[in-house]
mmCIF file of C-alpha atoms and ligand atoms in Angstrom:
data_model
loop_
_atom_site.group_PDB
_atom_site.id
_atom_site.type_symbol
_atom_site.label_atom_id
_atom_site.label_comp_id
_atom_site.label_asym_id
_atom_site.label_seq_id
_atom_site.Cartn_x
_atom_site.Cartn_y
_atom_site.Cartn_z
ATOM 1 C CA UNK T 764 -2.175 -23.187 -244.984
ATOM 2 C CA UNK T 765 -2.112 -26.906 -245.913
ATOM 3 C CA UNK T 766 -2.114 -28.852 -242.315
ATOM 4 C CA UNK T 767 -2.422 -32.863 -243.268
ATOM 5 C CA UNK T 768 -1.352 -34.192 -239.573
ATOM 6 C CA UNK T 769 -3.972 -33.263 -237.544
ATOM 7 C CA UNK T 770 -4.077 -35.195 -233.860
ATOM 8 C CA UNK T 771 -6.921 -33.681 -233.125
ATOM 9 C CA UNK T 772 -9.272 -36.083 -235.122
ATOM 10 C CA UNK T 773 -8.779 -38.694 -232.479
ATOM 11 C CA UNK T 774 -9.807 -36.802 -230.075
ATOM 12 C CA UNK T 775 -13.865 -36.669 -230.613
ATOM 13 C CA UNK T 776 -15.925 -38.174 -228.448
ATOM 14 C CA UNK T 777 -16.296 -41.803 -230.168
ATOM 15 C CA UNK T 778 -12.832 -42.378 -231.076
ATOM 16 C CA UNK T 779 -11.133 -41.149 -227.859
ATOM 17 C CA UNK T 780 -11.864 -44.344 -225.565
ATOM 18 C CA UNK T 781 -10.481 -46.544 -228.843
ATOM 19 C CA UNK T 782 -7.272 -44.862 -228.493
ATOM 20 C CA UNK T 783 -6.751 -43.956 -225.277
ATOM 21 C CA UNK T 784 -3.498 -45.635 -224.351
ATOM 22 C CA UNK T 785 -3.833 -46.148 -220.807
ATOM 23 C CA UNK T 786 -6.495 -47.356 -217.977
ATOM 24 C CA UNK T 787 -7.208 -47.400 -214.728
ATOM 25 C CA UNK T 788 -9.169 -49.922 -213.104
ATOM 26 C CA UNK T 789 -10.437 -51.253 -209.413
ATOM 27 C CA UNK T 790 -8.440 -54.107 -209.456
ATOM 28 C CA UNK T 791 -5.355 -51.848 -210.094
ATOM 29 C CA UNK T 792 -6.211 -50.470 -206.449
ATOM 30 C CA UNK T 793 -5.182 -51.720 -202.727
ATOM 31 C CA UNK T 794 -6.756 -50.030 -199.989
ATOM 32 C CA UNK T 795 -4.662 -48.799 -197.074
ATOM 33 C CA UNK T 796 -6.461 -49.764 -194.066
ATOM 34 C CA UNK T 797 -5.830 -48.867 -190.209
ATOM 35 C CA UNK T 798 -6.443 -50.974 -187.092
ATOM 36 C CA UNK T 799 -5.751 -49.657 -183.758
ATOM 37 C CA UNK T 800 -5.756 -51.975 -180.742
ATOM 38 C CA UNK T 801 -6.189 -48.786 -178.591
ATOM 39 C CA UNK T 802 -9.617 -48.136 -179.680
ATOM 40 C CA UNK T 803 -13.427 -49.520 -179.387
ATOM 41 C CA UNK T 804 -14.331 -46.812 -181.788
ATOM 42 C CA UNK T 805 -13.818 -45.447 -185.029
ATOM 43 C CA UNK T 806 -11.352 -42.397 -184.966
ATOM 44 C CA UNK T 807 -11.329 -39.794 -187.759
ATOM 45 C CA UNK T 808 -7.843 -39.004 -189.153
ATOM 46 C CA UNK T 809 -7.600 -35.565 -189.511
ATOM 47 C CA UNK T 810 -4.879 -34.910 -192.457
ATOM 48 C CA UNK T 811 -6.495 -37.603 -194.341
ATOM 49 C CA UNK T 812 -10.367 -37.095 -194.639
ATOM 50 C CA UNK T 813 -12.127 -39.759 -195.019
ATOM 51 C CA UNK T 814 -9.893 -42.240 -193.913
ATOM 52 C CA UNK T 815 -10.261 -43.516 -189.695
ATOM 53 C CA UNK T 816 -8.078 -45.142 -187.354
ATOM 54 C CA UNK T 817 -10.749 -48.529 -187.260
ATOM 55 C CA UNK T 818 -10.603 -50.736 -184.285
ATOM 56 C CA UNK T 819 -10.174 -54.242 -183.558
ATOM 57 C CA UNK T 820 -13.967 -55.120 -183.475
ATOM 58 C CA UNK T 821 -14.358 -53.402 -186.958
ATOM 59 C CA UNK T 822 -11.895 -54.552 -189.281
ATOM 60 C CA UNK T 823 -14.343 -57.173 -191.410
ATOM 61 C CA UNK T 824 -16.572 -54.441 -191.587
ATOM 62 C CA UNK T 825 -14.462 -51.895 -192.370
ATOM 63 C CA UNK T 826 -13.071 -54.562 -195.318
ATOM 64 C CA UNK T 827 -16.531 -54.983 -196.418
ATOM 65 C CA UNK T 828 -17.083 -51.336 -197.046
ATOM 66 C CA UNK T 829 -13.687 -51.434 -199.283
ATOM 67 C CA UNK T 830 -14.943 -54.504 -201.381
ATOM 68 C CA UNK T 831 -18.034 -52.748 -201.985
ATOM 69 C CA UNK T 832 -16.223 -50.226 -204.145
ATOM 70 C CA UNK T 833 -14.344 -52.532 -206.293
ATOM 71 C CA UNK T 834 -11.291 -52.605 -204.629
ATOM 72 C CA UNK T 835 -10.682 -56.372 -203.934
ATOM 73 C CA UNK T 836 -7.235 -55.555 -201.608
ATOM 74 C CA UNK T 837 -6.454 -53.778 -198.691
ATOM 75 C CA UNK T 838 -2.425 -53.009 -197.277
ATOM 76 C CA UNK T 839 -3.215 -53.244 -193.156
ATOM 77 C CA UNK T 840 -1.169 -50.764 -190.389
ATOM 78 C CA UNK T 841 -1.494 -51.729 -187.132
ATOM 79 C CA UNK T 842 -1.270 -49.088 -183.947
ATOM 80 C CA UNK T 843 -0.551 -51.213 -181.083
ATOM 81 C CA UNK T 844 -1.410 -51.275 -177.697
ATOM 82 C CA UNK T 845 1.939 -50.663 -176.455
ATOM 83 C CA UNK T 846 4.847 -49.819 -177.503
ATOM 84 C CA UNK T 847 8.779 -51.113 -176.421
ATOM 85 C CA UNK T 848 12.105 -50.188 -177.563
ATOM 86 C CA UNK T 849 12.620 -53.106 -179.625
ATOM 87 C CA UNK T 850 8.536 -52.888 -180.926
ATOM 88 C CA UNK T 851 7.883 -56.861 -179.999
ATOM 89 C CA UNK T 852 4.009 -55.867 -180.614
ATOM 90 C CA UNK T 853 5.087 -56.131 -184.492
ATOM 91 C CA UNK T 854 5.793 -60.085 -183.847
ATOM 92 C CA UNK T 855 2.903 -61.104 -181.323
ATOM 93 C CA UNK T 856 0.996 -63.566 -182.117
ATOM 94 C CA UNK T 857 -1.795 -61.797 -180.631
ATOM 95 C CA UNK T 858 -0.854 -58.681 -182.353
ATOM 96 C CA UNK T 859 -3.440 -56.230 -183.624
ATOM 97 C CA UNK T 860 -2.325 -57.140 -187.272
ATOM 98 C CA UNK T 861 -2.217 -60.744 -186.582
ATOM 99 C CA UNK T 862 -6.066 -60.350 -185.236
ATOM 100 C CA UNK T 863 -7.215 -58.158 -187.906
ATOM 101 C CA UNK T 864 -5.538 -60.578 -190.847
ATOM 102 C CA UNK T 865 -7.247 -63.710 -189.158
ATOM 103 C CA UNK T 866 -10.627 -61.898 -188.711
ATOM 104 C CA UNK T 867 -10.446 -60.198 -192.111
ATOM 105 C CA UNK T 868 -9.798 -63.789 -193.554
ATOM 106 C CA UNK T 869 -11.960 -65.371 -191.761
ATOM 107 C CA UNK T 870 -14.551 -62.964 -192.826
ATOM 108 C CA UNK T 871 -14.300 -61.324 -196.018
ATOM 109 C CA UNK T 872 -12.811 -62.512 -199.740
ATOM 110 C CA UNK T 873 -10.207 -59.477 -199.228
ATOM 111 C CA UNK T 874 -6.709 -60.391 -200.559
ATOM 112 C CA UNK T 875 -4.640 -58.893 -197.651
ATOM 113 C CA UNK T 876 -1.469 -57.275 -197.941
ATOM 114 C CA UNK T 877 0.884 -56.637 -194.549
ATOM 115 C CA UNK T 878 3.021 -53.877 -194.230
ATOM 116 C CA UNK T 879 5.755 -54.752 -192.139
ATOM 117 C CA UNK T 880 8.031 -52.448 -190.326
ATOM 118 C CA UNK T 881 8.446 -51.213 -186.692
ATOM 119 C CA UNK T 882 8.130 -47.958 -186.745
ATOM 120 C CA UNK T 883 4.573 -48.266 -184.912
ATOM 121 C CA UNK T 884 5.722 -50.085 -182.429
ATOM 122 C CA UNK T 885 8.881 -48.620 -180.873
ATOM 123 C CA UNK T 886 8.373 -46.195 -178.298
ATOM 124 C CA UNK T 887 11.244 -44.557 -180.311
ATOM 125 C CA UNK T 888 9.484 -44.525 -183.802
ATOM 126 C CA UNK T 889 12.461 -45.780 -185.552
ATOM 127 C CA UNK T 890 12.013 -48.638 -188.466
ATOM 128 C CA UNK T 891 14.293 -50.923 -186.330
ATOM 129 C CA UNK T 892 16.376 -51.605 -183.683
ATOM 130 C CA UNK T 893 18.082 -48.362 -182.098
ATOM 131 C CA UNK T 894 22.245 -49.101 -181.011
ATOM 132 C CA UNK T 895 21.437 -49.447 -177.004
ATOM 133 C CA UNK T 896 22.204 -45.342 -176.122
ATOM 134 C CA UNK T 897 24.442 -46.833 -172.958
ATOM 135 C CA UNK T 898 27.126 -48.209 -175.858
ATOM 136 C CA UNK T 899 30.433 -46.601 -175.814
ATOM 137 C CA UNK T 900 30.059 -44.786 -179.464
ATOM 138 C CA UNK T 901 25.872 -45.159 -179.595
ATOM 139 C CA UNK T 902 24.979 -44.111 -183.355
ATOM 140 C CA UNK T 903 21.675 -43.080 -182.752
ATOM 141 C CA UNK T 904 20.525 -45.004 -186.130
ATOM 142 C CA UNK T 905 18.651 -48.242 -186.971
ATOM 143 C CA UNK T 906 21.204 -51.318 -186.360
ATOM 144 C CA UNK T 907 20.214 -52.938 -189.508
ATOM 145 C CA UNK T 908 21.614 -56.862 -189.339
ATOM 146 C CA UNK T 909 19.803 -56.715 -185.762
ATOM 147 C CA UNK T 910 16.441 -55.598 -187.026
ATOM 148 C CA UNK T 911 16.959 -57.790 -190.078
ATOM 149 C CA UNK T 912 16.316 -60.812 -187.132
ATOM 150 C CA UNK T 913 13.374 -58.827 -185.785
ATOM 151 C CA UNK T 914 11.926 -58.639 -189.396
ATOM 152 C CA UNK T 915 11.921 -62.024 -189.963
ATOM 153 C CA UNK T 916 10.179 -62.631 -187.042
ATOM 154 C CA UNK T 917 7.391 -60.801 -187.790
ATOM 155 C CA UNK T 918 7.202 -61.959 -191.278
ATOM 156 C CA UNK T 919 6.850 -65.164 -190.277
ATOM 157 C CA UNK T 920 4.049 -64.421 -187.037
ATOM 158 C CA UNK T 921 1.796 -62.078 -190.116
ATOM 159 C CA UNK T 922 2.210 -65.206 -192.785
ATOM 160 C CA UNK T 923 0.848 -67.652 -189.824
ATOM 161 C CA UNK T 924 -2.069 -65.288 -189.542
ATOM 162 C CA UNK T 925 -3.029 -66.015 -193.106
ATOM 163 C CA UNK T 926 -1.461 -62.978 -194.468
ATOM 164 C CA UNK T 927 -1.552 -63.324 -198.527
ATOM 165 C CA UNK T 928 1.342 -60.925 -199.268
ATOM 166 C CA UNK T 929 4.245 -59.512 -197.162
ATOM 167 C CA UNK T 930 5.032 -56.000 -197.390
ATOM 168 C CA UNK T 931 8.092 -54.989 -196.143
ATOM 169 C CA UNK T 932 8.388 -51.266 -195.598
ATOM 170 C CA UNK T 933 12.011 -50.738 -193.394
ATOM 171 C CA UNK T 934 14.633 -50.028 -195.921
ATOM 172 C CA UNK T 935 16.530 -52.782 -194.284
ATOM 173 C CA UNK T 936 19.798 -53.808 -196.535
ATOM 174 C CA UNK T 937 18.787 -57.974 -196.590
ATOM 175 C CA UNK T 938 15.363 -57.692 -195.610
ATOM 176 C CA UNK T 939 13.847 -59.293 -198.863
ATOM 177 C CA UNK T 940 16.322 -62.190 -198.547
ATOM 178 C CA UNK T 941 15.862 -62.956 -195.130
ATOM 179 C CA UNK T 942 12.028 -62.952 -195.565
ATOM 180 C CA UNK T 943 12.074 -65.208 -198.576
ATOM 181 C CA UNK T 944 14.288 -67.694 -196.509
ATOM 182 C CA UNK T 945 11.981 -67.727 -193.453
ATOM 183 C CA UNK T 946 8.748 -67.834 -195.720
ATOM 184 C CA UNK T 947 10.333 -70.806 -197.462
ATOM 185 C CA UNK T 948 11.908 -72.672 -194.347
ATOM 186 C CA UNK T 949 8.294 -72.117 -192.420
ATOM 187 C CA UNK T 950 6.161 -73.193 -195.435
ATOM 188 C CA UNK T 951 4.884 -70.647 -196.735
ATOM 189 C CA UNK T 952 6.356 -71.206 -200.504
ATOM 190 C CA UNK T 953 3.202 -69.431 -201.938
ATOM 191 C CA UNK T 954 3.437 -66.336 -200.156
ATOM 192 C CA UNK T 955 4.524 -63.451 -202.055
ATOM 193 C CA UNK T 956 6.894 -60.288 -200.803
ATOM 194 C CA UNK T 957 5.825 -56.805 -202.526
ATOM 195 C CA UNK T 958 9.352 -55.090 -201.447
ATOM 196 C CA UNK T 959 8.909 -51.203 -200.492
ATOM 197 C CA UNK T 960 12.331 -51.742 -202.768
ATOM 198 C CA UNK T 961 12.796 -47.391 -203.712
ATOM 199 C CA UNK T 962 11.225 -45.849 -200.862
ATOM 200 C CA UNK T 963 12.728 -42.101 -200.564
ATOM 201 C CA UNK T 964 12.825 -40.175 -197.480
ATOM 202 C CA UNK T 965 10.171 -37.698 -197.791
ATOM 203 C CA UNK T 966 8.045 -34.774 -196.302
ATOM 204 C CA UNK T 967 4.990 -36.219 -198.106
ATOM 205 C CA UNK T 968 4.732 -39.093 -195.130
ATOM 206 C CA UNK T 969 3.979 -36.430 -192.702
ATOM 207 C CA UNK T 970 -0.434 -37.468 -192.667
ATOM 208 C CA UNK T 971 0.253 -40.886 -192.405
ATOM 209 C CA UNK T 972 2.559 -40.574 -189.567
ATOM 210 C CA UNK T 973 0.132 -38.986 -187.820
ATOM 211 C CA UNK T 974 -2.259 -41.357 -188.836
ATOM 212 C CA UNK T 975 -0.178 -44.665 -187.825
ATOM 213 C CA UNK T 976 1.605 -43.238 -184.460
ATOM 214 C CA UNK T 977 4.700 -43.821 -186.084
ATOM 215 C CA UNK T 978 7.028 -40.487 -186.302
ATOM 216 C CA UNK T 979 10.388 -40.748 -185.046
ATOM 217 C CA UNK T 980 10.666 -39.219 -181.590
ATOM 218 C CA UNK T 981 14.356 -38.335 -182.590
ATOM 219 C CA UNK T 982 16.363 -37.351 -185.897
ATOM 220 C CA UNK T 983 14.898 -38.520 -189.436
ATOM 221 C CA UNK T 984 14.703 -42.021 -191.279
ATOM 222 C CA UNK T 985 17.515 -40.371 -193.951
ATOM 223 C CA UNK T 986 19.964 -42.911 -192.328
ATOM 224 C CA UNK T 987 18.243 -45.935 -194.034
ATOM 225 C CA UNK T 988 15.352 -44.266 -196.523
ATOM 226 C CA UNK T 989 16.848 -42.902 -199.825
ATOM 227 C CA UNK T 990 17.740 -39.538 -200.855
ATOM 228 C CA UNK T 991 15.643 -37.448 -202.898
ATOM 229 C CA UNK T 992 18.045 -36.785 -205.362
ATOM 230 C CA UNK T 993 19.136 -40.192 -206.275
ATOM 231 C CA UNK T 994 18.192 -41.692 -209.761
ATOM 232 C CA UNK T 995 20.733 -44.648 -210.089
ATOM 233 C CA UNK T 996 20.575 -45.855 -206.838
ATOM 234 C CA UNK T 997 16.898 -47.107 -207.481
ATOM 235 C CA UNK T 998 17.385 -49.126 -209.917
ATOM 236 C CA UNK T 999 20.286 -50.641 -207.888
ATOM 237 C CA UNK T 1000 17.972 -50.999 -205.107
ATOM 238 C CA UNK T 1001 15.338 -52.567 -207.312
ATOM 239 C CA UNK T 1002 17.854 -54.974 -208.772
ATOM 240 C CA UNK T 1003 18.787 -56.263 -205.355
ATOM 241 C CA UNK T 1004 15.572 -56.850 -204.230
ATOM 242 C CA UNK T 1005 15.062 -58.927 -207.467
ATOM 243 C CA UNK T 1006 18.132 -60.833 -206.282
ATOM 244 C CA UNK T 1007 16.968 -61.444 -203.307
ATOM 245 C CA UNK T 1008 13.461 -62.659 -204.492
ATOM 246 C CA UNK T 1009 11.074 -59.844 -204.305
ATOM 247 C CA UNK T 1010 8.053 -60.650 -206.249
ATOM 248 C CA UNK T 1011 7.088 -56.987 -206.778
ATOM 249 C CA UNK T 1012 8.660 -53.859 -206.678
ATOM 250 C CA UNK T 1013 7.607 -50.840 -205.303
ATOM 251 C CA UNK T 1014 8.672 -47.133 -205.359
ATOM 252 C CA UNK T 1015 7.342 -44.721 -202.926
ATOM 253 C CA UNK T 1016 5.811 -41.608 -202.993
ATOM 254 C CA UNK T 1017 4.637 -41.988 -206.530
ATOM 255 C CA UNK T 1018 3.697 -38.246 -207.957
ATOM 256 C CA UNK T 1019 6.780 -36.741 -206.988
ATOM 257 C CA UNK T 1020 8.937 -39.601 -208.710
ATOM 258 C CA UNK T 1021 7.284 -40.879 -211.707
ATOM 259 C CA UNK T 1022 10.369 -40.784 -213.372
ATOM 260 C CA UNK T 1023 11.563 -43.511 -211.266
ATOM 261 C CA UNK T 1024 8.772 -45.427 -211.323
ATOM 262 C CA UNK T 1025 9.530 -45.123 -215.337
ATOM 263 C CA UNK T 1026 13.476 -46.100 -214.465
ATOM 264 C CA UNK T 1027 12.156 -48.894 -212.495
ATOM 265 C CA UNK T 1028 9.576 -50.267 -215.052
ATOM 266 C CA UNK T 1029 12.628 -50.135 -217.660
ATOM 267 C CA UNK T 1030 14.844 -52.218 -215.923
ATOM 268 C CA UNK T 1031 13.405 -55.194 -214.310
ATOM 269 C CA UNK T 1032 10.428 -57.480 -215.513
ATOM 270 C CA UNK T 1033 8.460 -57.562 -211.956
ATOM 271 C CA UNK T 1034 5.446 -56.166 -211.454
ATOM 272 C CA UNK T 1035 5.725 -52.896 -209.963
ATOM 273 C CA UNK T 1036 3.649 -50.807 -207.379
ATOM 274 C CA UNK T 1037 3.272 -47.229 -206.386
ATOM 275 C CA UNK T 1038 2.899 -45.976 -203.295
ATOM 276 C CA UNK T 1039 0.472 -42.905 -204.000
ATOM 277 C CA UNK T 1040 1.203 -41.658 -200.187
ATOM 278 C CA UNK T 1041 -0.665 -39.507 -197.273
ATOM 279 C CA UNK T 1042 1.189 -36.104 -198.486
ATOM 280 C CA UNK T 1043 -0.066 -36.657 -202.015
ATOM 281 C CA UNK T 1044 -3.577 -37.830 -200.765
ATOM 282 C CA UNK T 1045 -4.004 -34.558 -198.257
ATOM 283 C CA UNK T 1046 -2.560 -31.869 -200.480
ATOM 284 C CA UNK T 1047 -5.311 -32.488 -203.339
ATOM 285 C CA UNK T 1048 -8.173 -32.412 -200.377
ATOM 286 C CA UNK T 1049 -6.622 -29.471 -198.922
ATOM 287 C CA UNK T 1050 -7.212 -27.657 -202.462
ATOM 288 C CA UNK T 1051 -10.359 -29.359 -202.939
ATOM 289 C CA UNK T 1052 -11.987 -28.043 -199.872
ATOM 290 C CA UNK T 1053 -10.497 -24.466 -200.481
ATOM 291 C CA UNK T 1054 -12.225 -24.936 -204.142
ATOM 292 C CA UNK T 1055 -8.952 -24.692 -205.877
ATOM 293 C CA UNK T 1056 -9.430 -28.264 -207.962
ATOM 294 C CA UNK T 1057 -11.796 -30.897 -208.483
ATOM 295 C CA UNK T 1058 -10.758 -33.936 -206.380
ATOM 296 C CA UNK T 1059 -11.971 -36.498 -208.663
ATOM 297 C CA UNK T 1060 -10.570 -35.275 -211.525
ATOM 298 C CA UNK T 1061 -7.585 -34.387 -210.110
ATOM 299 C CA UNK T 1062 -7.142 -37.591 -208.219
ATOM 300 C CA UNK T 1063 -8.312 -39.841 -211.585
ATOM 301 C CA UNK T 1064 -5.360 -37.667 -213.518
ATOM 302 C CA UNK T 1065 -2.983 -38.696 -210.604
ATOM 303 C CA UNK T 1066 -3.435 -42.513 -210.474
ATOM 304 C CA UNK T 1067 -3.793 -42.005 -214.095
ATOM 305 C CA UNK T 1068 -0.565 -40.491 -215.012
ATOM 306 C CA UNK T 1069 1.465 -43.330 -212.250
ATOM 307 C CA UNK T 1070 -0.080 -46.047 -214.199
ATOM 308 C CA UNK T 1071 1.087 -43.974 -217.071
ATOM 309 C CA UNK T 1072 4.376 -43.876 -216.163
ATOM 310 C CA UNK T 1073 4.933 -47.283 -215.786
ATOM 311 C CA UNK T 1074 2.756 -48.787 -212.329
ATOM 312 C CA UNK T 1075 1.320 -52.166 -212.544
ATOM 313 C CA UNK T 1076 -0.669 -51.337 -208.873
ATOM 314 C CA UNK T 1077 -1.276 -48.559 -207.184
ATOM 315 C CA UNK T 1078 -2.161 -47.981 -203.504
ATOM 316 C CA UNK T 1079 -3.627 -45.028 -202.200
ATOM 317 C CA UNK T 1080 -6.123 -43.534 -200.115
ATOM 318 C CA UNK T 1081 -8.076 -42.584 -203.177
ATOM 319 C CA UNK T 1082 -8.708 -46.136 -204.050
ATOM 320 C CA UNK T 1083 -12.658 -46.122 -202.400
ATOM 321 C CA UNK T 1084 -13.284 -43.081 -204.069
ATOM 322 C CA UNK T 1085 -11.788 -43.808 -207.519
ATOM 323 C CA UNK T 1086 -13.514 -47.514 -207.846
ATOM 324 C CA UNK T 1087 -16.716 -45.713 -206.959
ATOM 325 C CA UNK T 1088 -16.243 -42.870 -209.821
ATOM 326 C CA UNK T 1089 -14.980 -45.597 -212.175
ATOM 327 C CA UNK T 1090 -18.054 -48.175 -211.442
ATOM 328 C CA UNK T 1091 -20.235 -45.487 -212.394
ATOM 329 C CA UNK T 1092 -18.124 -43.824 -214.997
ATOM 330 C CA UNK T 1093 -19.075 -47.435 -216.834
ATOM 331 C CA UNK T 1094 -22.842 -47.526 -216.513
ATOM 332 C CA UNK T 1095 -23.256 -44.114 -218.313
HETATM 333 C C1 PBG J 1274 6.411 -47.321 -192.352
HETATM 334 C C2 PBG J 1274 5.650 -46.646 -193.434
HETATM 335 C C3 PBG J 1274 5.511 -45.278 -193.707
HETATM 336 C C4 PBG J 1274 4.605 -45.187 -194.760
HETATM 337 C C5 PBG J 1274 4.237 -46.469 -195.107
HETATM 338 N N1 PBG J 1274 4.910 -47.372 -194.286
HETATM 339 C C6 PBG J 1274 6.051 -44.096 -193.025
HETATM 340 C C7 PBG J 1274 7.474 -43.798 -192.997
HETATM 341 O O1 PBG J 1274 8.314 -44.440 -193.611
HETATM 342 O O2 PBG J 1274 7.778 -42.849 -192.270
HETATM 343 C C8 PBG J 1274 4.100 -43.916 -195.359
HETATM 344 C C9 PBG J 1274 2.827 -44.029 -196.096
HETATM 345 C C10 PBG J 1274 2.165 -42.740 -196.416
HETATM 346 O O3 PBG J 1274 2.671 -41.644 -196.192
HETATM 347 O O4 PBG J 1274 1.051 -42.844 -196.923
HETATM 348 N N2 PBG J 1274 7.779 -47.292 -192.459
#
C-alpha cells in the first residue's frame, strides 16, 4: 500500500486550531430577550429552559446578565399588556418594548436589536392587519398594504426609543422599503434594518410562540411566511429586500435550511443572519435531558456548522451558554 495524501496529519492536536477553517465567537451572538408588561416577576418558559418571560422592572438586569457572557446584543419581544385587533400596543409610545429599549439604553452598553411584528399584540395572533370579518368576501389573511402603514408606525415609535437596529419579522411584501423611508424622513439615517428577508413557515416556532403569546388563534401564517419547499424564491426575496435597503439579511430557522443560508450568502454581498429558532433550541434540550447528546457539543456543532454554511450572525437561545463555553474554552 503506498498512501501519500493523508488528511489526517492535520488533524493532531497542534495543527488542528491552525487550520480549522471556521469560528465561532461571542460577538457572532445576539441574545433573544423577553419582556412582559403583564408581569412583576420572572416567569420560566417551559419549552425553552433556561430562558424566562422577564418583566418590566428587570430588563437592565436581565441585559446585564447577557453582557456578562460575552454576548454584547440582545433581539427584544415584547408581551403586552393588552391586546386589540389591530395590536396598537406594538406602536405605543409607552409600549413595553419602547420602555425596555429606553431603560436597557439608559442602563447597559447593550446594542439592542427590535423585532418588529404584531403578532403579540393582536388578540388574533396574526402578523398584521386581519380583512374586517363583517366585509362582503372577508379573506381571513393579513391585509398586507394596510399593515405595511401599521409597520411603519411602529418602526418609527421603537427607533424614538433609542432602538439601534430594526428588525422586521412580518413577511410583509414592502415592509423594508417603507421602514427605510420613515427611518430616513424621521431622522434616523443611522439606524440600520436586519430584514427577517427568508423566513419559512415552520413547525420549529412552536416554543417561542408559547413563549411570546403570539400563536395565531385561527389558520397558519402560510399566507405570508414562505413555503418549505422553496429554494429560488429566497434568493428573490433576499434580492428585494436589498432593493429596498435592508442592511442585513436574514433566513429563518437556520438548521433545517443551511442550504439557503448558503444560496443566500452566494448571491448578495450583505451581511447575513440566522435565526437559530425555539424548535431547534428545545429539541437538543429535550435529548439532552433524556441523555441522548451532549448539549454543548451539540449546540457548539450547530452554531458551528450555520456559520459554516455561510452566517455572518447568529441569534439563538444558546448564545449565554455558548459565550460562556467559549470564554473558558480560551483560558485552557
Ligand atoms: C414573530 C416571530 C416569530 C419568531 C420570531 N419572530 C414567530 C412566528 O413567526 O410565528 C419565531 C422565533 C423562534 O421560534 O425562535 N413573527
Amino acid at each position: 500500500m503506498d498512501i501519500t495524501k493523508r488528511p489526517r496529519r492535520l488533524r493532531s492536536d497542534g495543527v488542528r486550531p491552525l487550520v480549522s477553517e471556521t469560528s465561532l465567537s461571542p460577538s457572532d451572538l445576539i441574545a433573544p430577550v423577553f419582556i412582559d408588561a403583564t408581569t412583576d416577576e420572572r416567569v420560566p418558559i417551559e419549552s425553552m429552559p433556561g430562558h424566562e418571560r422577564v418583566p418590566l422592572s428587570e430588563t437592565a438586569e436581565r441585559v446585564h446578565e447577557v453582557r456578562e457572557t460575552g454576548v454584547e446584543a440582545v433581539m427584544l419581544f415584547g408581551i403586552p399588556e393588552g391586546k386589540d385587533e389591530q395590536g396598537t400596543r406594538a406602536w405605543a409610545e409607552d409600549g413595553v418594548v419602547q420602555r425596555a429599549v429606553r431603560e436597557i439604553k439608559a442602563e447597559t452598553d447593550a446594542y439592542v436589536l427590535t423585532d418588529l411584528c404584531f403578532c403579540e399584540y393582536t388578540t388574533h395572533g396574526h402578523c398584521g392587519i386581519i380583512e374586517d370579518e363583517a366585509a362582503e368576501n372577508p379573506k381571513q389573511t393579513v391585509e398586507n398594504d394596510a399593515t405595511l402603514e401599521l409597520i411603519e408606525r411602529t418602526a418609527i415609535s421603537q427607533a424614538e426609543a433609542g432602538a439601534d437596529m430594526i428588525a422586521p419579522s412580518g413577511m410583509m411584501d414592502g415592509m423594508v422599503g417603507v421602514i427605510r423611508d420613515a427611518l430616513d424622513r424621521e431622522g434616523f439615517t443611522e439606524v440600520p434594518i436586519m430584514s427577517y428577508a427568508v423566513k419559512y413557515e415552520s413547525a420549529f416556532y412552536g416554543p417561542f410562540r408559547d413563549a411570546a403569546d403570539g400563536a395565531p388563534a385561527f389558520g397558519d401564517r402560510r399566507h405570508y411566511q414562505m413555503d418549505s419547499a422553496n429554494r429560488r424564491e429566497a434568493i428573490r426575496e433576499a434580492r428585494l429586500d436589498a432593493e429596498q435597503g435592508a442592511d442585513v439579511l436574514m433566513v429563518k430557522p437556520a438548521l433545517p435550511y443551511l442550504d439557503i443560508v448558503r444560496d443566500v450568502r452566494e448571491n448578495t454581498d450583505l451581511p447575513i443572519a440566522a435565526y437559530n429558532v425555539s424548535g431547534e433550541y428545545a429539541m437538543l434540550h429535550a435529548a439532552a435531558e433524556k441523555g441522548w447528546l451532549d448539549l454543548e457539543k451539540a449546540a457548539m456543532e450547530s452554531l458551528l456548522s450555520i456559520k459554516r454554511a455561510g452566517a455572518d450572525l447568529i441569534l439563538t437561545y444558546f448564545a449565554e451558554n455558548v459565550a460562556e463555553a467559549l470564554s473558558a474554552d480560551h483560558r485552557t
